[in-house]
Amino acid sequence: FTTVSASHGSQHSSSDVDHSFFRSVLTSMEQVYLNRNPTANTVLQLVRSADVNQICYDHLAYRTFGVDGHGIESISKLFLDFGYTEREELRFPKKKLKALWFSPPTKASGGSGSGLYGPLPRIFISELIVDQMSPEAQEIIRKYTGLSGAGHKHSAVSSALGCLTWPKPSHLEFQQLARESEYAAWTLVNGYAVNHVTISIHRLKPPLNDVNNLNRFIQDNGFKLNSEGGVLKVSPDGLLLQSSTVADSIPFEFSDGVKERVPCSYIEFAQRLVLPQYKDLPEDKVEEVHRRDGFEVGNADKIFESTSKDQLTRAA
Ligand code: OOG
Ligand code: NI
C-alpha cells in the first residue's frame, strides 16, 4: 500500500490523525477507481504534473438502487459516521433518479496533502427510484439486491475492495435493464464502485484554474469530453462550471459466459466561482466557503450521460 504513505506526507495535523482510518478507506476506493479507469488515472497524472503535485477533490460520487436499504443511505452512512452533513436533495424525474449531497466536516476538511489527503471532498450519492421502473426491470433489480443479503450494510467494504455485493448478472439481464435505464445497468455491474472523482479547478494553479483552459488541456492530450448539452455545463447563476471525460469501458464476464465491455467510471472537473457578496475580497483571502457551493440539476442531468452508450460510441 505504498500509495497511502506516499501521499500522506510527513506532517500530521491533529484532525488528519482523527480521520486517518476514514481517509484510508477512501484511498482504497480511489485505488480501485484508478486501477480500472486508465483515462481517469492518466488525466490525474497529467494535471498533477502540470500543477506542482497538489490536487484537491471537489467531490466523489456513487450510484445506488433505491430499494430495501440499498439506496443512498447504504453508502451515506460511512460519511455521516465520519462527520459529514446531509445537504440538498436533487430530483431527475425523467431519469427516475434522486440524489443527495453531503458536505465534509469543517474540523477535518483542511488536510495539507494532495487528493484524499487534502481538504475532504463533498459527496454526491444518487439512487434509482426502483418503484417507478417497469415490472421486468424491478424484477431484475430486486433479484440482485435480494441476493446481496446484508451486503448493503457493507457497501464501503465492497467499494474499497472493488467487488459487487451481489452475483454477476447475465448478459440478457444487463441488456434488458440498459434498454430502460443505462444508470440501472451501470449500477448492476459496477455496484458501489466510485462513479467519479472531481478535480477542483479553482484550486489549481493558472492557467489550469480556468475550466476552458483545463478542457482544452484535456482534449489536446487526446481525451474525449462528455459533449451532452455542450462540453461546458453552467448553472443558471453562472457560478458552477463543470465538465467531464467520457467513461472508460472495461471487459466484463457475465454469469452466462458472455464477455463484453461495460461502461465504468469517468473523471469530472468543477470550477466554483466566488459568490457575489464576496466579490471584493482580495484573491489571496478567498476560501472555499466564499465560493458557490452545492450542485445543479441541469448540470448533473448532463454529467450522468458520461457513462452513456451515446457518449462512449461518439467520435472524438
Ligand atoms: C452523477 C452525475 C452528476 C454532478 O457533479 O452534478 C454529478 C453520476 O454520474 O452518477 O456528478
Ligand atoms: Ni459530479
Coordinates of N, CA and C and ligand atoms in Angstrom, one line a residue, residues 58-64 90 92 97 99 124-126 183 186-187 195-196 198 240 242-244 266 268-270 272 294-307, ligand 1:
D58 N -13.1 18.0 -5.5 CA -14.3 18.7 -5.2 C -15.3 17.8 -4.6
H59 N -15.5 16.6 -5.3 CA -16.4 15.6 -4.7 C -16.1 14.2 -5.3
L60 N -16.7 13.2 -4.6 CA -16.7 11.8 -5.1 C -18.2 11.5 -5.3
A61 N -18.5 10.6 -6.2 CA -19.9 10.2 -6.5 C -20.1 8.7 -6.5
Y62 N -21.3 8.3 -6.1 CA -21.7 6.9 -6.1 C -23.1 6.8 -6.6
R63 N -23.4 5.6 -7.1 CA -24.8 5.3 -7.6 C -25.3 4.1 -6.9
T64 N -26.6 4.1 -6.7 CA -27.2 3.0 -5.9 C -28.7 2.7 -6.4
L90 N -31.6 16.5 -4.9 CA -31.8 16.9 -6.3 C -32.7 15.8 -6.9
F92 N -34.4 14.1 -10.6 CA -34.3 13.9 -12.0 C -35.4 13.0 -12.5
L97 N -34.4 9.3 -11.0 CA -33.3 9.3 -10.1 C -33.6 10.4 -9.1
A99 N -31.0 12.4 -5.9 CA -29.6 12.4 -5.4 C -29.6 13.3 -4.1
F124 N -21.5 13.1 -3.4 CA -22.7 13.1 -4.2 C -23.2 11.7 -4.4
I125 N -24.4 11.4 -3.8 CA -24.9 10.0 -3.9 C -26.3 10.0 -4.6
S126 N -26.5 9.2 -5.6 CA -27.8 9.1 -6.3 C -28.4 7.8 -6.1
Y183 N -28.4 4.0 -16.3 CA -28.0 4.1 -14.9 C -28.2 2.8 -14.2
W186 N -25.6 0.3 -15.4 CA -24.3 0.6 -14.8 C -24.2 0.2 -13.4
T187 N -25.2 0.4 -12.6 CA -25.1 0.1 -11.2 C -25.1 -1.4 -11.0
N195 N -18.1 6.3 -8.8 CA -18.5 6.6 -10.2 C -17.6 7.6 -10.8
H196 N -17.2 8.6 -10.0 CA -16.2 9.6 -10.5 C -15.6 10.3 -9.3
T198 N -13.9 14.2 -8.8 CA -14.0 15.5 -9.4 C -12.8 16.4 -9.0
L240 N -21.3 27.8 -11.1 CA -20.8 26.4 -11.0 C -20.6 25.9 -12.5
Q242 N -18.9 23.0 -14.9 CA -18.5 21.6 -14.8 C -18.2 21.0 -16.2
S243 N -17.3 20.0 -16.3 CA -17.1 19.2 -17.5 C -16.6 17.8 -17.0
S244 N -16.7 16.9 -17.9 CA -16.2 15.5 -17.5 C -15.7 14.8 -18.7
Y266 N -15.6 7.7 -14.9 CA -15.1 8.9 -15.6 C -14.5 9.8 -14.6
E268 N -14.3 14.0 -13.5 CA -15.0 15.3 -13.7 C -14.2 16.5 -13.2
F269 N -14.5 17.7 -13.7 CA -13.8 18.9 -13.3 C -14.9 19.9 -12.9
A270 N -14.7 20.6 -11.8 CA -15.6 21.6 -11.3 C -14.9 22.9 -10.9
R272 N -15.8 26.5 -9.1 CA -16.8 27.2 -8.3 C -16.3 28.7 -8.2
G294 N -22.5 23.4 -3.5 CA -23.6 22.6 -3.9 C -23.5 22.1 -5.3
F295 N -24.7 21.6 -5.8 CA -24.8 21.0 -7.2 C -25.9 21.6 -7.9
E296 N -26.1 21.2 -9.2 CA -27.1 21.9 -10.0 C -27.8 20.8 -10.9
V297 N -29.1 20.7 -10.8 CA -29.8 19.6 -11.5 C -29.5 19.7 -13.0
G298 N -29.5 20.9 -13.6 CA -29.3 21.0 -15.0 C -27.9 20.5 -15.5
N299 N -26.9 20.8 -14.6 CA -25.6 20.3 -14.9 C -25.5 18.8 -14.7
A300 N -26.0 18.3 -13.6 CA -25.9 16.9 -13.2 C -26.6 16.0 -14.2
D301 N -27.7 16.5 -14.7 CA -28.5 15.7 -15.7 C -27.7 15.3 -16.9
K302 N -26.8 16.3 -17.3 CA -25.9 16.0 -18.4 C -24.7 15.2 -18.1
I303 N -24.2 15.5 -16.8 CA -23.0 14.7 -16.4 C -23.3 13.2 -16.2
F304 N -24.5 12.9 -15.8 CA -24.9 11.5 -15.8 C -24.6 10.8 -17.1
E305 N -24.7 11.5 -18.2 CA -24.6 10.9 -19.5 C -23.1 10.5 -19.8
S306 N -22.2 10.8 -18.9 CA -20.8 10.5 -19.2 C -20.6 8.9 -19.3
T307 N -21.5 8.2 -18.8 CA -21.4 6.7 -18.9 C -22.3 6.1 -19.9
Ligands
OOG1 C1 -23.5 11.7 -11.2 C2 -23.7 12.9 -12.2 C3 -23.9 14.2 -11.5 C4 -22.5 16.3 -10.6 O1 -21.4 16.7 -10.2 O2 -23.5 17.0 -10.8 C5 -22.7 14.8 -11.0 C6 -23.4 10.4 -11.8 O3 -23.0 10.3 -13.0 O4 -23.6 9.4 -11.1 O5 -21.7 14.1 -10.8

